[in-house]
GROMACS .gro file of C-alpha atoms in nm:
model
  190
    1UNK     CA    1  -1.596  -1.383  -0.887
    2UNK     CA    2  -1.305  -1.504  -0.681
    3UNK     CA    3  -1.211  -1.373  -0.339
    4UNK     CA    4  -0.889  -1.220  -0.479
    5UNK     CA    5  -1.075  -1.039  -0.760
    6UNK     CA    6  -1.340  -0.914  -0.517
    7UNK     CA    7  -1.074  -0.791  -0.271
    8UNK     CA    8  -0.891  -0.613  -0.557
    9UNK     CA    9  -1.212  -0.448  -0.673
   10UNK     CA   10  -1.296  -0.337  -0.317
   11UNK     CA   11  -0.945  -0.196  -0.277
   12UNK     CA   12  -0.981   0.009  -0.598
   13UNK     CA   13  -1.319   0.146  -0.487
   14UNK     CA   14  -1.174   0.232  -0.144
   15UNK     CA   15  -0.870   0.408  -0.292
   16UNK     CA   16  -1.097   0.599  -0.535
   17UNK     CA   17  -1.326   0.706  -0.248
   18UNK     CA   18  -1.027   0.815  -0.041
   19UNK     CA   19  -0.881   1.018  -0.329
   20UNK     CA   20  -1.220   1.175  -0.392
   21UNK     CA   21  -1.252   1.271  -0.024
   22UNK     CA   22  -0.900   1.418  -0.019
   23UNK     CA   23  -0.973   1.611  -0.340
   24UNK     CA   24  -1.291   1.756  -0.190
   25UNK     CA   25  -1.102   1.851   0.127
   26UNK     CA   26  -0.839   2.026  -0.086
   27UNK     CA   27  -1.108   2.215  -0.277
   28UNK     CA   28  -1.260   2.320   0.054
   29UNK     CA   29  -0.930   2.479   0.160
   30UNK     CA   30  -0.878   2.634  -0.185
   31UNK     CA   31  -1.232   2.777  -0.204
   32UNK     CA   32  -1.162   3.098  -0.011
   33UNK     CA   33  -0.848   3.203  -0.204
   34UNK     CA   34  -1.008   3.100  -0.534
   35UNK     CA   35  -1.324   3.298  -0.454
   36UNK     CA   36  -1.113   3.600  -0.353
   37UNK     CA   37  -0.917   3.575  -0.680
   38UNK     CA   38  -1.241   3.544  -0.880
   39UNK     CA   39  -1.385   3.852  -0.707
   40UNK     CA   40  -1.069   4.057  -0.763
   41UNK     CA   41  -1.055   3.968  -1.133
   42UNK     CA   42  -1.424   4.024  -1.206
   43UNK     CA   43  -1.524   4.284  -0.947
   44UNK     CA   44  -1.793   4.039  -0.829
   45UNK     CA   45  -1.965   4.124  -0.498
   46UNK     CA   46  -1.835   4.481  -0.509
   47UNK     CA   47  -1.467   4.386  -0.491
   48UNK     CA   48  -1.254   4.679  -0.605
   49UNK     CA   49  -0.970   4.652  -0.851
   50UNK     CA   50  -0.606   4.715  -0.773
   51UNK     CA   51  -0.431   4.948  -1.016
   52UNK     CA   52  -0.094   5.111  -1.071
   53UNK     CA   53  -0.016   5.477  -1.123
   54UNK     CA   54   0.034   5.412  -1.496
   55UNK     CA   55  -0.316   5.256  -1.512
   56UNK     CA   56  -0.450   5.575  -1.359
   57UNK     CA   57  -0.264   5.790  -1.613
   58UNK     CA   58  -0.413   5.590  -1.900
   59UNK     CA   59  -0.760   5.618  -1.746
   60UNK     CA   60  -0.719   5.995  -1.706
   61UNK     CA   61  -0.624   6.035  -2.072
   62UNK     CA   62  -0.924   5.824  -2.177
   63UNK     CA   63  -1.153   6.030  -1.955
   64UNK     CA   64  -1.025   6.360  -2.097
   65UNK     CA   65  -1.073   6.245  -2.455
   66UNK     CA   66  -1.424   6.121  -2.372
   67UNK     CA   67  -1.521   6.432  -2.172
   68UNK     CA   68  -1.606   6.211  -1.876
   69UNK     CA   69  -1.887   6.293  -1.640
   70UNK     CA   70  -1.859   6.320  -1.265
   71UNK     CA   71  -1.954   6.066  -1.001
   72UNK     CA   72  -2.033   6.106  -0.632
   73UNK     CA   73  -1.822   5.885  -0.405
   74UNK     CA   74  -1.945   5.815  -0.051
   75UNK     CA   75  -1.701   5.696   0.213
   76UNK     CA   76  -1.814   5.462   0.490
   77UNK     CA   77  -1.620   5.337   0.796
   78UNK     CA   78  -1.708   5.052   1.032
   79UNK     CA   79  -1.545   4.858   1.312
   80UNK     CA   80  -1.581   4.495   1.406
   81UNK     CA   81  -1.766   4.456   1.735
   82UNK     CA   82  -1.520   4.491   2.023
   83UNK     CA   83  -1.253   4.669   1.816
   84UNK     CA   84  -1.136   4.952   2.048
   85UNK     CA   85  -1.064   5.202   1.773
   86UNK     CA   86  -1.235   5.510   1.639
   87UNK     CA   87  -1.245   5.501   1.258
   88UNK     CA   88  -1.408   5.747   1.021
   89UNK     CA   89  -1.359   5.927   0.690
   90UNK     CA   90  -1.241   6.289   0.701
   91UNK     CA   91  -1.492   6.367   0.426
   92UNK     CA   92  -1.814   6.167   0.386
   93UNK     CA   93  -1.870   6.238   0.015
   94UNK     CA   94  -1.670   6.371  -0.277
   95UNK     CA   95  -1.746   6.437  -0.642
   96UNK     CA   96  -1.482   6.313  -0.885
   97UNK     CA   97  -1.442   6.317  -1.258
   98UNK     CA   98  -1.447   5.963  -1.392
   99UNK     CA   99  -1.094   5.862  -1.486
  100UNK     CA  100  -0.922   6.121  -1.266
  101UNK     CA  101  -0.719   6.019  -0.963
  102UNK     CA  102  -0.852   6.130  -0.628
  103UNK     CA  103  -0.766   6.070  -0.265
  104UNK     CA  104  -0.983   5.996   0.035
  105UNK     CA  105  -0.849   6.008   0.388
  106UNK     CA  106  -0.975   5.802   0.680
  107UNK     CA  107  -0.875   5.867   1.042
  108UNK     CA  108  -0.812   5.583   1.286
  109UNK     CA  109  -0.740   5.609   1.658
  110UNK     CA  110  -0.650   5.333   1.903
  111UNK     CA  111  -0.856   5.400   2.218
  112UNK     CA  112  -0.711   5.109   2.414
  113UNK     CA  113  -0.410   5.085   2.644
  114UNK     CA  114  -0.232   4.828   2.428
  115UNK     CA  115  -0.094   4.818   2.072
  116UNK     CA  116  -0.351   4.679   1.828
  117UNK     CA  117  -0.296   4.558   1.474
  118UNK     CA  118  -0.597   4.597   1.250
  119UNK     CA  119  -0.683   4.466   0.907
  120UNK     CA  120  -0.937   4.639   0.685
  121UNK     CA  121  -1.180   4.463   0.457
  122UNK     CA  122  -1.351   4.667   0.188
  123UNK     CA  123  -1.647   4.668  -0.042
  124UNK     CA  124  -1.804   4.888  -0.307
  125UNK     CA  125  -2.174   4.941  -0.366
  126UNK     CA  126  -2.346   4.905  -0.602
  127UNK     CA  127  -2.180   4.573  -0.679
  128UNK     CA  128  -2.143   4.639  -1.052
  129UNK     CA  129  -1.921   4.940  -0.970
  130UNK     CA  130  -1.656   4.714  -0.814
  131UNK     CA  131  -1.515   4.624  -1.155
  132UNK     CA  132  -1.451   4.994  -1.227
  133UNK     CA  133  -1.336   5.124  -0.887
  134UNK     CA  134  -0.956   5.105  -0.887
  135UNK     CA  135  -0.733   5.161  -0.585
  136UNK     CA  136  -0.373   5.261  -0.652
  137UNK     CA  137  -0.266   5.290  -0.286
  138UNK     CA  138  -0.465   5.191   0.019
  139UNK     CA  139  -0.416   5.131   0.389
  140UNK     CA  140  -0.624   4.817   0.333
  141UNK     CA  141  -0.341   4.649   0.139
  142UNK     CA  142  -0.147   4.587   0.464
  143UNK     CA  143  -0.218   4.546   0.835
  144UNK     CA  144  -0.204   4.864   1.044
  145UNK     CA  145  -0.059   4.871   1.396
  146UNK     CA  146  -0.158   5.158   1.622
  147UNK     CA  147   0.002   5.221   1.959
  148UNK     CA  148  -0.217   5.315   2.259
  149UNK     CA  149  -0.378   5.653   2.195
  150UNK     CA  150  -0.217   5.685   1.851
  151UNK     CA  151  -0.422   5.856   1.577
  152UNK     CA  152  -0.325   5.832   1.210
  153UNK     CA  153  -0.451   5.953   0.874
  154UNK     CA  154  -0.499   5.666   0.629
  155UNK     CA  155  -0.515   5.772   0.264
  156UNK     CA  156  -0.672   5.586  -0.028
  157UNK     CA  157  -0.564   5.686  -0.380
  158UNK     CA  158  -0.826   5.574  -0.635
  159UNK     CA  159  -1.000   5.639  -0.965
  160UNK     CA  160  -1.316   5.525  -1.142
  161UNK     CA  161  -1.232   5.360  -1.474
  162UNK     CA  162  -1.385   5.539  -1.777
  163UNK     CA  163  -1.493   5.197  -1.908
  164UNK     CA  164  -1.779   5.234  -1.660
  165UNK     CA  165  -1.933   5.481  -1.906
  166UNK     CA  166  -1.969   5.201  -2.164
  167UNK     CA  167  -2.139   4.957  -1.925
  168UNK     CA  168  -2.520   4.966  -1.948
  169UNK     CA  169  -2.539   4.838  -1.588
  170UNK     CA  170  -2.362   5.156  -1.474
  171UNK     CA  171  -2.586   5.394  -1.670
  172UNK     CA  172  -2.806   5.495  -1.375
  173UNK     CA  173  -2.533   5.483  -1.108
  174UNK     CA  174  -2.486   5.830  -0.965
  175UNK     CA  175  -2.303   5.740  -0.643
  176UNK     CA  176  -2.051   5.474  -0.545
  177UNK     CA  177  -2.001   5.385  -0.179
  178UNK     CA  178  -1.655   5.274  -0.067
  179UNK     CA  179  -1.692   5.094   0.265
  180UNK     CA  180  -1.424   4.967   0.503
  181UNK     CA  181  -1.450   4.755   0.814
  182UNK     CA  182  -1.152   4.723   1.048
  183UNK     CA  183  -1.099   4.392   1.229
  184UNK     CA  184  -0.840   4.310   1.491
  185UNK     CA  185  -0.571   4.104   1.317
  186UNK     CA  186  -0.496   3.754   1.437
  187UNK     CA  187  -0.195   3.710   1.661
  188UNK     CA  188   0.005   3.960   1.868
  189UNK     CA  189   0.058   4.318   1.757
  190UNK     CA  190   0.396   4.379   1.601
   0.00000   0.00000   0.00000
């Protein structure tokens, strides 16, 4: 093999290795949004579904025609370590008819002397219930800014999809836990 052919071959291997490394770096950055999208679509890892009011109306009609059973919903509230808020549900449990819209209210209070913007992450347990727990409106969809000493009610409008009744993995589920954790948002409070 000549020097020119060897140099050309080495250049191709180097370019291929560089492109492979850049591709892997790109996948590393895309992994979090892709995983989040996967969880939202499938309900994997207890990720709840986002619904519209018309989705809720359809679910309610399906539930009425099926004579849907009831489900206990437990509400859980947590704060990231160092977050100077008080955060709790107004009601710890509720019993809802599957397919019917219901509302839960959480209360948050900023106990600090400065404005704080918080962002809520959420989860549903058991995990298989995430595909059927639909939120129509939620404080968790946007960041929340509380002024010093400010206390606010934060509602969540939700329903449990009647399709849960057809899932054998949901057969023995009697209670769903909706859990939120508030974190201080990155950057200055707005």
